[in-house]
MMTF fields as JSON, N, C-alpha, C and O atoms, coordinates in Angstrom:
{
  "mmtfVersion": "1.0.0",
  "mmtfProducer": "UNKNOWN",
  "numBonds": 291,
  "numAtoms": 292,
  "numGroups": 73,
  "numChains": 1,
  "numModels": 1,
  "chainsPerModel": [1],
  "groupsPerChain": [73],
  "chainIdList": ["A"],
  "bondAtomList": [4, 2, 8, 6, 12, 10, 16, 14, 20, 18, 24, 22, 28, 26, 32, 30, 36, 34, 40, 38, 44, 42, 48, 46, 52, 50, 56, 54, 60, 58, 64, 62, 68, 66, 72, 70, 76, 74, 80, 78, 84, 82, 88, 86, 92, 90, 96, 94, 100, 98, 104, 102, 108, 106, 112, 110, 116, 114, 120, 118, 124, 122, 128, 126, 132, 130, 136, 134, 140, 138, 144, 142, 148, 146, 152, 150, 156, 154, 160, 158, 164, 162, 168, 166, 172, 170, 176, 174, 180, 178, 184, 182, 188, 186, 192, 190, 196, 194, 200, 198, 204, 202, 208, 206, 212, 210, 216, 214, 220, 218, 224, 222, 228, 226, 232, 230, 236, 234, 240, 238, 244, 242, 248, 246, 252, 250, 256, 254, 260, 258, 264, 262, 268, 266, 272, 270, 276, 274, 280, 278, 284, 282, 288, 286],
  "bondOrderList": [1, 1, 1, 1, 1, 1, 1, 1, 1, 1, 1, 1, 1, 1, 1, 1, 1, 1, 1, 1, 1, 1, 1, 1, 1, 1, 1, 1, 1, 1, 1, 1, 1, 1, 1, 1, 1, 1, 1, 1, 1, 1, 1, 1, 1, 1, 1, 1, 1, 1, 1, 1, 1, 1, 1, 1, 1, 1, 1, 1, 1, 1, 1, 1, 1, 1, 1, 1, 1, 1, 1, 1],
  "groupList": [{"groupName": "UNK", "atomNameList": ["N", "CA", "C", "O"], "elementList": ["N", "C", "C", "O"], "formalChargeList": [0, 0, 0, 0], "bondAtomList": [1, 0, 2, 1, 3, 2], "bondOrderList": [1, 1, 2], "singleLetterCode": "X", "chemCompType": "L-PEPTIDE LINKING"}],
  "groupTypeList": [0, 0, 0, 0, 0, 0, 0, 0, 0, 0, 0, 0, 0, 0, 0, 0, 0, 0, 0, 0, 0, 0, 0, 0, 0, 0, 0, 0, 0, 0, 0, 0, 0, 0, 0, 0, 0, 0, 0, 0, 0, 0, 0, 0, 0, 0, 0, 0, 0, 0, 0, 0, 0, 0, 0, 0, 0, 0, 0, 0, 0, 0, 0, 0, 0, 0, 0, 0, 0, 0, 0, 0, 0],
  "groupIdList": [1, 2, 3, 4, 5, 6, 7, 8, 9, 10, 11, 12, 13, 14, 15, 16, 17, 18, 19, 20, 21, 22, 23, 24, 25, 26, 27, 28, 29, 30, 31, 32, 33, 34, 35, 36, 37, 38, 39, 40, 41, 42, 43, 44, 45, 46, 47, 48, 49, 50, 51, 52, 53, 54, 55, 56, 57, 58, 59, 60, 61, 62, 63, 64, 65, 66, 67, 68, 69, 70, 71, 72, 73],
  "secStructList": [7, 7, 6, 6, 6, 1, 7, 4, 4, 4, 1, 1, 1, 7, 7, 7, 1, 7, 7, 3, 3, 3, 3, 3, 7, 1, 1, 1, 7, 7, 3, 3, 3, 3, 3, 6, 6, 7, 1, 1, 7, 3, 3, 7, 6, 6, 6, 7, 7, 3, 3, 3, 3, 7, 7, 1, 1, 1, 7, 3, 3, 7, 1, 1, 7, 7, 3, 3, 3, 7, 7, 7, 7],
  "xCoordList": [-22.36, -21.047, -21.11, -22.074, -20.089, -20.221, -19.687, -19.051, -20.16, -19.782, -18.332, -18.147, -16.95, -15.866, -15.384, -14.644, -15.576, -15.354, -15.475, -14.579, -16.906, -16.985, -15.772, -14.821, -15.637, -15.082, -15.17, -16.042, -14.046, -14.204, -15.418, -16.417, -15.362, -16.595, -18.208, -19.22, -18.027, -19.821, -20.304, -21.324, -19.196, -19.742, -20.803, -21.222, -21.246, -22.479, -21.976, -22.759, -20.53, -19.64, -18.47, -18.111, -17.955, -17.05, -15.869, -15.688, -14.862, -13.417, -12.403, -12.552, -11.025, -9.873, -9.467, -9.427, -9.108, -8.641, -7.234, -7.069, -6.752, -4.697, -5.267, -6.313, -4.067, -3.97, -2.396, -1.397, -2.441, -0.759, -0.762, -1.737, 0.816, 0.82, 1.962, 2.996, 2.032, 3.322, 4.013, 3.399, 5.377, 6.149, 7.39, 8.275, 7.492, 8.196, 9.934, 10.055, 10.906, 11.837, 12.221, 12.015, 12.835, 13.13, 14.161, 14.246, 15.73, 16.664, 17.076, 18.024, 16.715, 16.475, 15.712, 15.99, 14.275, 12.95, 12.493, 12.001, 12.909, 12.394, 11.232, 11.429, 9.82, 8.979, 8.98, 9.343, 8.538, 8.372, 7.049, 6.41, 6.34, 5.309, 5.486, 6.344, 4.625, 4.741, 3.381, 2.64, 3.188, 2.186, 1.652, 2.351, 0.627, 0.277, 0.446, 0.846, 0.178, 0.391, 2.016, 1.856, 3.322, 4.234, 4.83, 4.906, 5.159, 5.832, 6.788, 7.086, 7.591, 8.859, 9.818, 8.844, 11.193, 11.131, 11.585, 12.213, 10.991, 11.227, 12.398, 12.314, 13.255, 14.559, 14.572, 14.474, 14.646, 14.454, 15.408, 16.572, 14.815, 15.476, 16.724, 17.664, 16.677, 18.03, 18.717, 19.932, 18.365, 19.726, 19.781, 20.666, 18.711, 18.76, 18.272, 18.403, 17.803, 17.35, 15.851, 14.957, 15.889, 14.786, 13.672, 13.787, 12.251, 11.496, 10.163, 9.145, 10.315, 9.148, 9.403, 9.776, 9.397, 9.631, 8.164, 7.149, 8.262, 7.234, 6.659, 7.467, 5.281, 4.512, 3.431, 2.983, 3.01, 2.195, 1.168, 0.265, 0.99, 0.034, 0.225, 0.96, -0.409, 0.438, 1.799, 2.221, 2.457, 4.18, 3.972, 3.103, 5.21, 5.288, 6.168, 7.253, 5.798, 7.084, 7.725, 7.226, 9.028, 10.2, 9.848, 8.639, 10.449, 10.331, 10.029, 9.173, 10.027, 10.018, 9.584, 9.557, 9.078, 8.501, 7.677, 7.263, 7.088, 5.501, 4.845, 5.469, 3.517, 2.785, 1.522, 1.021, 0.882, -0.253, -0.76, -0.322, -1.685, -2.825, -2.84, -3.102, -2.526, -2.469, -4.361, -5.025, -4.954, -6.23, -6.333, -5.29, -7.539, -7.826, -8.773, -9.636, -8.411, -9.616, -10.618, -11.465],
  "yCoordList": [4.055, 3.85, 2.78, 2.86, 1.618, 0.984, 1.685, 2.701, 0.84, 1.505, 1.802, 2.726, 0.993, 0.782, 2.413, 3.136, 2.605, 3.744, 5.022, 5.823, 5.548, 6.351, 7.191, 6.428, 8.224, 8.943, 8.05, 7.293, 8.453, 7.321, 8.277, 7.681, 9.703, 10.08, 10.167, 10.743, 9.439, 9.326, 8.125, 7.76, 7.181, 5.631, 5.357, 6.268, 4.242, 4.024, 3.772, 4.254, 2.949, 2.875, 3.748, 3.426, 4.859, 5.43, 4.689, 3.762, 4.737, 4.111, 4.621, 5.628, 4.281, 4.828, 4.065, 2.84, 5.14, 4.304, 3.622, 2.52, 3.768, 3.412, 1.937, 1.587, 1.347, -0.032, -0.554, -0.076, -1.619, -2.182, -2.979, -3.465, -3.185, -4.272, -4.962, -4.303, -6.463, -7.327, -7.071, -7.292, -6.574, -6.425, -7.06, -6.569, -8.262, -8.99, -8.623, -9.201, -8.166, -7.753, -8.713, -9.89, -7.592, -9.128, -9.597, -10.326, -9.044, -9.398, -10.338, -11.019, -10.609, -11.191, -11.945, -13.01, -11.334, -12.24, -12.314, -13.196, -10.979, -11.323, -9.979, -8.94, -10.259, -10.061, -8.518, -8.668, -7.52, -5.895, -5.455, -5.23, -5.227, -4.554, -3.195, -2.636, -2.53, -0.923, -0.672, -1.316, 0.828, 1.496, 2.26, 3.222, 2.085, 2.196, 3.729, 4.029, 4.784, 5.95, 6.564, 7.451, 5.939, 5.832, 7.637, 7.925, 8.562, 9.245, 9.729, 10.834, 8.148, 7.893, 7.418, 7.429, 6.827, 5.837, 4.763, 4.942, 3.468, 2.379, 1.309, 1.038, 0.697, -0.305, -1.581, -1.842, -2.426, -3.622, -4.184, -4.369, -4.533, -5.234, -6.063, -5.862, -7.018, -7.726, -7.089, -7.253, -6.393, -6.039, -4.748, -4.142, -4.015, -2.082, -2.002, -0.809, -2.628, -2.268, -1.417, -1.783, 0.256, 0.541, 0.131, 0.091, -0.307, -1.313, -0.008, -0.353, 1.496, 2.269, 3.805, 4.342, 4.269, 5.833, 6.498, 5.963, 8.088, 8.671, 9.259, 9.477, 9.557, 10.889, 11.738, 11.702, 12.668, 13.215, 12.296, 12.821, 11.154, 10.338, 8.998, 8.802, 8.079, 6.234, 6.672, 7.68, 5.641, 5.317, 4.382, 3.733, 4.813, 4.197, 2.841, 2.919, 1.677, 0.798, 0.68, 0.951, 0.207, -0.273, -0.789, -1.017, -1.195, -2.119, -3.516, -3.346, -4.338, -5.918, -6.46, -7.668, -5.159, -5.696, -6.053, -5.74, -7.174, -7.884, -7.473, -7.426, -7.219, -7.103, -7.652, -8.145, -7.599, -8.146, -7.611, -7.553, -6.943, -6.232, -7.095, -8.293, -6.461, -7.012, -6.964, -5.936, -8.347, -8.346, -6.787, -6.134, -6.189, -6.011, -6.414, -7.291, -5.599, -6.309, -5.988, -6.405],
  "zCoordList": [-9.76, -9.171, -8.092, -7.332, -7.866, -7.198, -5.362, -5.078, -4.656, -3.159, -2.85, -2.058, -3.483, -3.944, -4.703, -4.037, -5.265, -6.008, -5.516, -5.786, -4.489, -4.326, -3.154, -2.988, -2.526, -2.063, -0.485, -0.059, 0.04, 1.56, 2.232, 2.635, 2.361, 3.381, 2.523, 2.922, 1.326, 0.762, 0.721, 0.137, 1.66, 1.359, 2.317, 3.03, 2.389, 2.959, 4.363, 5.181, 5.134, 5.994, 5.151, 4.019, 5.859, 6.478, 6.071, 6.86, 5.016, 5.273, 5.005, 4.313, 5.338, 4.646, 3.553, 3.434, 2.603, 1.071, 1.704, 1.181, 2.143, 2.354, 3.065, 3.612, 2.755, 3.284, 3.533, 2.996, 4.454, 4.618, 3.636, 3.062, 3.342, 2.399, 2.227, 2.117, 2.165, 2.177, 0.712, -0.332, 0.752, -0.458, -0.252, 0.449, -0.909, -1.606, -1.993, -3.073, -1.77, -2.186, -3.795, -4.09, -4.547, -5.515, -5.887, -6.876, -4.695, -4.746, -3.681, -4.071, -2.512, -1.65, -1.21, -0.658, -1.462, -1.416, 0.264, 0.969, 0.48, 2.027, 2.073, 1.444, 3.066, 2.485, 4.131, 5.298, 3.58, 4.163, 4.53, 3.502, 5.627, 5.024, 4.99, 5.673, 4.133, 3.987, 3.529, 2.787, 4.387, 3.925, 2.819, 2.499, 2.175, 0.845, 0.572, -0.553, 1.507, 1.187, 2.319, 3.157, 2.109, 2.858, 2.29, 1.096, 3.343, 3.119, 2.644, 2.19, 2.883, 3.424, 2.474, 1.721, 1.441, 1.11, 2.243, 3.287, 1.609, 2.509, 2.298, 1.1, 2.743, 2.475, 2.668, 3.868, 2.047, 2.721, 3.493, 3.14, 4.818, 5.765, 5.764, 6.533, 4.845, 4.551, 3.445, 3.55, 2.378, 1.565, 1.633, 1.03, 2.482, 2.347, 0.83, 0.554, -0.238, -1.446, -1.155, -0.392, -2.302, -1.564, -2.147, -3.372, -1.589, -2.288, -2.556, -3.157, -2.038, -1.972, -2.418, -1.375, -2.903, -2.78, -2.749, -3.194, -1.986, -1.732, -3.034, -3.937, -3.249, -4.221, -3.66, -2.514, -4.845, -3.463, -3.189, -2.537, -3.445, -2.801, -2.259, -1.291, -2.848, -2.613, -2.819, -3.385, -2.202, -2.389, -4.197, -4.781, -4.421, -5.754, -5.697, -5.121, -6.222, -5.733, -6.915, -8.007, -6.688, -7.468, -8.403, -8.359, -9.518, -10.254, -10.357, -11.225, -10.244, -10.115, -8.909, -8.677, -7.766, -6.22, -6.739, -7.855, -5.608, -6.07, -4.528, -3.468, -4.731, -3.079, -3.065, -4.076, -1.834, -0.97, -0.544, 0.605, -0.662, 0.384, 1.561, 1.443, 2.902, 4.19, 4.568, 4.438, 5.048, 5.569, 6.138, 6.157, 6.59, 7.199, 8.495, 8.507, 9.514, 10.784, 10.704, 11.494]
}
């Protein structure tokens, strides 16, 4: 198994799977970030379209959103 795969507390460094991430609206095109495991659903800023809904795990996105894994530090 690569180091990638395994469970966040059996890796060799310690990480969290969730990440931020730039999402794209695709009626507007103005760009959101949201969190990969979002509770919440999320709206986009300029048209209120919602770009996220919750599951029991990651947020699921919309249809036709496009995203970015935000760097991490």
């Amino acid at each position: 198994q690569s180091e990638r795969q395994k469970h966040k507390r059996r890796r060799l460094v310690q990480g969290p799977n969730s990440y931020f991430m730039d999402v794209k609206c695709p009626s507007c095109f103005a760009i959101t970030t949201v969190y990969s495991h979002a509770s919440s659903s999320v709206a986009c800023k300029g048209c209120t379209t919602v770009l996220s809904r919750p599951t029991g795990g990651k947020a699921k996105l919309t249809e036709g959103c496009s995203f970015r894994k935000k760097a991490d530090h």
